[in-house]
Amino acid sequence: MAEYTDLDGAVNDVPELSDSEDEEQWMEEDDPDHSDESVPCLFCNRSISSVSETFRHCQADHGFNVADLVRKHRLDDYGYIKMINYIRTTKCSMETLVSCSGDALPWSSDEYMKPVLPDDPLLQIDVEELTGDASACDDVSVWMQRAQRAEENLSRAMDDLHKLKVFVQGLVLNSDGTQKSAGSVAELREDEDEAYFSSYGHYSIHEEMLKDKVRTESYRDFMYGNTEVFKDKVVLDVGCGTGILSMFAARSGAKQVIGVDQSEIIYHAMDIVRANNLESVITLIKGRIEEVDLPVEKVDVIISEWMGYFLLFESMLDSVIFARDRYLADGGSVYPDRCSISLAAVGDTEKHDGRVAFWDDVYGFKMPCMKKAVIPEAVVEVLQPETVISEPTVIQMLDCNSVSLSGLEFTSDFILKITVNTQCTALVGYFDVFFDRGCANKVMFSTAPHCTKTHWKQTVFLLENPITVQSGEELPGQITVRKNKKDPRALIVTLTIRDWRQTYSVQ
Ligand code: SAH
């Protein structure tokens, strides 16, 4: 945890906030919240009936004036709490307390934030109560001073927050400076993931997916062509959307299909299932797969269409892995069962000029910073297959039946075998999907540039400066794929080619 900024040194010229009359007034006030309690004294074994009585006793018998100390050290709530815990921990004398001054208060450590006594009534008061009653502060200058102090407190809090952020960032960095895992989307709070699910609430995204024939027909052909995988089985459809995969599974002979989706589209799915008289087989549940209670303990088959741009964007595979580990019966299968991610080199000088060199001369002005902004954003677009200038190389294979979350972030060395004498201006990434396991009729589809285009298109990583390459040359590189720790649904991709290195976001 971050150290809190020392309060005494940081605040200059804060005048006294109340006069002794106010203090008296506070001392005289009833202390209704704490009057029934027994409050252990800070310095002796006595327990006293209320907080105000305790402080009165501390002042009369031990010479301890809490308001004086709070003012002297300009303690805020945290400083006050730490002081009380420090006194209770160390059982220090009044002399020690009085002699404290300057920056190094002995209670500045955060260890003193921990209460020494459970429910210590002395910790349940507002420091402002100690230094004066707000109603006594009619004087505008006093209000101004208070406002100034509040601003200073806020600035210190921001400072602390910044330190905490730096500290936490340090925690997620390995000693070699590389990022550790950003965690699973299962850990996202509902409000953090709201935008994601509301994007799936609208019909248009489902229309686009359903009209993507390469995608939807592959699922259909796999299920209709391998009915033995589904016959009399219990099937879980993770992220059922309109229910299309659940209905394919039902038509393939599944005994029971459970479709789960957190987005509002599931209400349409309920109507769709009824419209097709499949409600006796398909049960639909609204909610996150990580949170819902399924009506069964285990399922035989999990189907899901979880793939995002560059395969892993959206991180929905996290949720399928969760479902697999929680619900899949021994011997059960997840489909699709295998996926690969591939890279190839691209030579498209015209497009590179249009996107990158363009910023060198914009109506006679150079805009180098714009170039710097363009490069790190991977572009999702359909690539002209004739611009591919190397053989493809697989950089990662995923087995959906065994992969763990850590396998979704990886580093891979690759070699691109160049097939044309030209300039390499970018790399292209895409993925292939396989329905293989136990299937008499295996099905696969590819999102490669030379295949029928899909709604996933391809993902293009522009090079800042084109590289001259020769046919037959082997261009070595390395790729690292990580979740963005600020948004585990987004990806950070780092490419190293020859001695040039660039980090991209896929979002
Ligand atoms: N299966 C449908 C929809 C696929 S799109 C089809 O093939 O057409 C992915 C769907 O998964 C979206 O509707 C999204 O809301 C849902 N989804 C993603 N993560 C989820 C989770 N953790 N829990 C429940 N639903 C999820």
PDB file of C-alpha atoms and ligand atoms in Angstrom, residues 185-186 193 196-201 205-207 209-210 215-216 219 237-246 248 259-266 285-292 303-307 314-320 322 455 489, ligand 1:
ATOM      1  CA  VAL A 185     -12.872 -11.102 -17.845  1.00  0.00           C
ATOM      2  CA  ALA A 186     -14.602 -13.172 -15.161  1.00  0.00           C
ATOM      3  CA  ASP A 193     -18.578  -5.003 -18.690  1.00  0.00           C
ATOM      4  CA  TYR A 196     -19.664  -5.021 -23.913  1.00  0.00           C
ATOM      5  CA  PHE A 197     -22.971  -6.738 -23.263  1.00  0.00           C
ATOM      6  CA  SER A 198     -25.095  -3.824 -24.375  1.00  0.00           C
ATOM      7  CA  SER A 199     -23.322  -3.921 -27.755  1.00  0.00           C
ATOM      8  CA  TYR A 200     -24.724  -7.441 -28.110  1.00  0.00           C
ATOM      9  CA  GLY A 201     -28.198  -6.271 -27.116  1.00  0.00           C
ATOM     10  CA  ILE A 205     -24.618  -7.264 -34.580  1.00  0.00           C
ATOM     11  CA  HIS A 206     -26.487 -10.584 -34.569  1.00  0.00           C
ATOM     12  CA  GLU A 207     -27.743  -9.939 -38.088  1.00  0.00           C
ATOM     13  CA  MET A 209     -23.018 -12.616 -37.521  1.00  0.00           C
ATOM     14  CA  LEU A 210     -25.919 -14.688 -38.845  1.00  0.00           C
ATOM     15  CA  ARG A 215     -19.112 -18.614 -39.768  1.00  0.00           C
ATOM     16  CA  THR A 216     -22.701 -19.751 -39.330  1.00  0.00           C
ATOM     17  CA  TYR A 219     -21.270 -24.326 -37.070  1.00  0.00           C
ATOM     18  CA  ASP A 237     -24.305 -22.855 -25.518  1.00  0.00           C
ATOM     19  CA  VAL A 238     -22.084 -20.167 -23.981  1.00  0.00           C
ATOM     20  CA  GLY A 239     -23.256 -16.775 -25.251  1.00  0.00           C
ATOM     21  CA  CYS A 240     -26.265 -18.034 -27.202  1.00  0.00           C
ATOM     22  CA  GLY A 241     -27.247 -14.657 -28.727  1.00  0.00           C
ATOM     23  CA  THR A 242     -30.309 -15.280 -30.922  1.00  0.00           C
ATOM     24  CA  GLY A 243     -30.132 -18.968 -30.031  1.00  0.00           C
ATOM     25  CA  ILE A 244     -28.976 -20.134 -33.452  1.00  0.00           C
ATOM     26  CA  LEU A 245     -26.356 -22.597 -32.183  1.00  0.00           C
ATOM     27  CA  SER A 246     -28.757 -23.926 -29.528  1.00  0.00           C
ATOM     28  CA  PHE A 248     -28.722 -26.342 -34.467  1.00  0.00           C
ATOM     29  CA  GLY A 259     -28.296 -21.331 -23.728  1.00  0.00           C
ATOM     30  CA  VAL A 260     -26.835 -18.562 -21.567  1.00  0.00           C
ATOM     31  CA  ASP A 261     -26.387 -14.936 -22.526  1.00  0.00           C
ATOM     32  CA  GLN A 262     -25.981 -11.802 -20.478  1.00  0.00           C
ATOM     33  CA  SER A 263     -27.139  -9.441 -23.191  1.00  0.00           C
ATOM     34  CA  GLU A 264     -30.747  -8.433 -23.785  1.00  0.00           C
ATOM     35  CA  ILE A 265     -30.752 -10.349 -27.049  1.00  0.00           C
ATOM     36  CA  ILE A 266     -31.676 -13.408 -25.041  1.00  0.00           C
ATOM     37  CA  ILE A 285     -30.961 -18.268 -19.014  1.00  0.00           C
ATOM     38  CA  LYS A 286     -30.111 -14.587 -18.868  1.00  0.00           C
ATOM     39  CA  GLY A 287     -26.872 -13.840 -17.063  1.00  0.00           C
ATOM     40  CA  ARG A 288     -23.104 -14.100 -17.200  1.00  0.00           C
ATOM     41  CA  ILE A 289     -21.989 -17.684 -17.512  1.00  0.00           C
ATOM     42  CA  GLU A 290     -19.647 -16.987 -14.603  1.00  0.00           C
ATOM     43  CA  GLU A 291     -22.599 -16.113 -12.363  1.00  0.00           C
ATOM     44  CA  VAL A 292     -25.700 -18.042 -13.409  1.00  0.00           C
ATOM     45  CA  ILE A 303     -20.613 -24.998 -28.002  1.00  0.00           C
ATOM     46  CA  SER A 304     -19.771 -21.349 -28.320  1.00  0.00           C
ATOM     47  CA  GLU A 305     -18.961 -18.766 -30.910  1.00  0.00           C
ATOM     48  CA  TRP A 306     -16.523 -16.698 -28.904  1.00  0.00           C
ATOM     49  CA  MET A 307     -13.973 -15.622 -31.514  1.00  0.00           C
ATOM     50  CA  GLU A 314     -13.018  -9.639 -26.621  1.00  0.00           C
ATOM     51  CA  SER A 315     -11.474 -12.368 -24.448  1.00  0.00           C
ATOM     52  CA  MET A 316     -14.696 -14.318 -24.542  1.00  0.00           C
ATOM     53  CA  LEU A 317     -12.667 -17.525 -24.573  1.00  0.00           C
ATOM     54  CA  ASP A 318     -12.037 -16.765 -20.885  1.00  0.00           C
ATOM     55  CA  SER A 319     -15.753 -17.382 -20.302  1.00  0.00           C
ATOM     56  CA  VAL A 320     -15.737 -20.609 -22.301  1.00  0.00           C
ATOM     57  CA  PHE A 322     -14.665 -20.954 -17.116  1.00  0.00           C
ATOM     58  CA  HIS A 455     -17.037 -10.332 -40.468  1.00  0.00           C
ATOM     59  CA  ARG A 489     -11.198  -7.442 -23.430  1.00  0.00           C
TER      60      ARG A 489
HETATM   61  N1  SAH B   1     -24.012 -17.775 -30.309  1.00  0.00           N
HETATM   62  C1  SAH B   1     -24.531 -16.655 -31.028  1.00  0.00           C
HETATM   63  C2  SAH B   1     -23.964 -15.325 -30.536  1.00  0.00           C
HETATM   64  C3  SAH B   1     -22.468 -15.220 -30.570  1.00  0.00           C
HETATM   65  S1  SAH B   1     -21.883 -13.627 -30.118  1.00  0.00           S
HETATM   66  C4  SAH B   1     -24.264 -16.837 -32.494  1.00  0.00           C
HETATM   67  O1  SAH B   1     -23.440 -17.688 -32.832  1.00  0.00           O
HETATM   68  O2  SAH B   1     -24.846 -16.143 -33.303  1.00  0.00           O
HETATM   69  C5  SAH B   1     -21.386 -13.871 -28.447  1.00  0.00           C
HETATM   70  C6  SAH B   1     -22.526 -13.785 -27.448  1.00  0.00           C
HETATM   71  O3  SAH B   1     -22.000 -14.196 -26.203  1.00  0.00           O
HETATM   72  C7  SAH B   1     -23.067 -12.389 -27.222  1.00  0.00           C
HETATM   73  O4  SAH B   1     -24.471 -12.414 -27.370  1.00  0.00           O
HETATM   74  C8  SAH B   1     -22.664 -12.029 -25.804  1.00  0.00           C
HETATM   75  O5  SAH B   1     -23.640 -11.267 -25.128  1.00  0.00           O
HETATM   76  C9  SAH B   1     -22.521 -13.399 -25.171  1.00  0.00           C
HETATM   77  N2  SAH B   1     -21.567 -13.489 -24.060  1.00  0.00           N
HETATM   78  C10 SAH B   1     -20.261 -13.142 -24.070  1.00  0.00           C
HETATM   79  N3  SAH B   1     -19.682 -13.404 -22.899  1.00  0.00           N
HETATM   80  C11 SAH B   1     -20.647 -13.924 -22.099  1.00  0.00           C
HETATM   81  C12 SAH B   1     -20.670 -14.371 -20.754  1.00  0.00           C
HETATM   82  N4  SAH B   1     -19.563 -14.342 -20.008  1.00  0.00           N
HETATM   83  N5  SAH B   1     -21.823 -14.810 -20.241  1.00  0.00           N
HETATM   84  C13 SAH B   1     -22.954 -14.813 -20.993  1.00  0.00           C
HETATM   85  N6  SAH B   1     -22.989 -14.401 -22.270  1.00  0.00           N
HETATM   86  C14 SAH B   1     -21.855 -13.973 -22.834  1.00  0.00           C
END
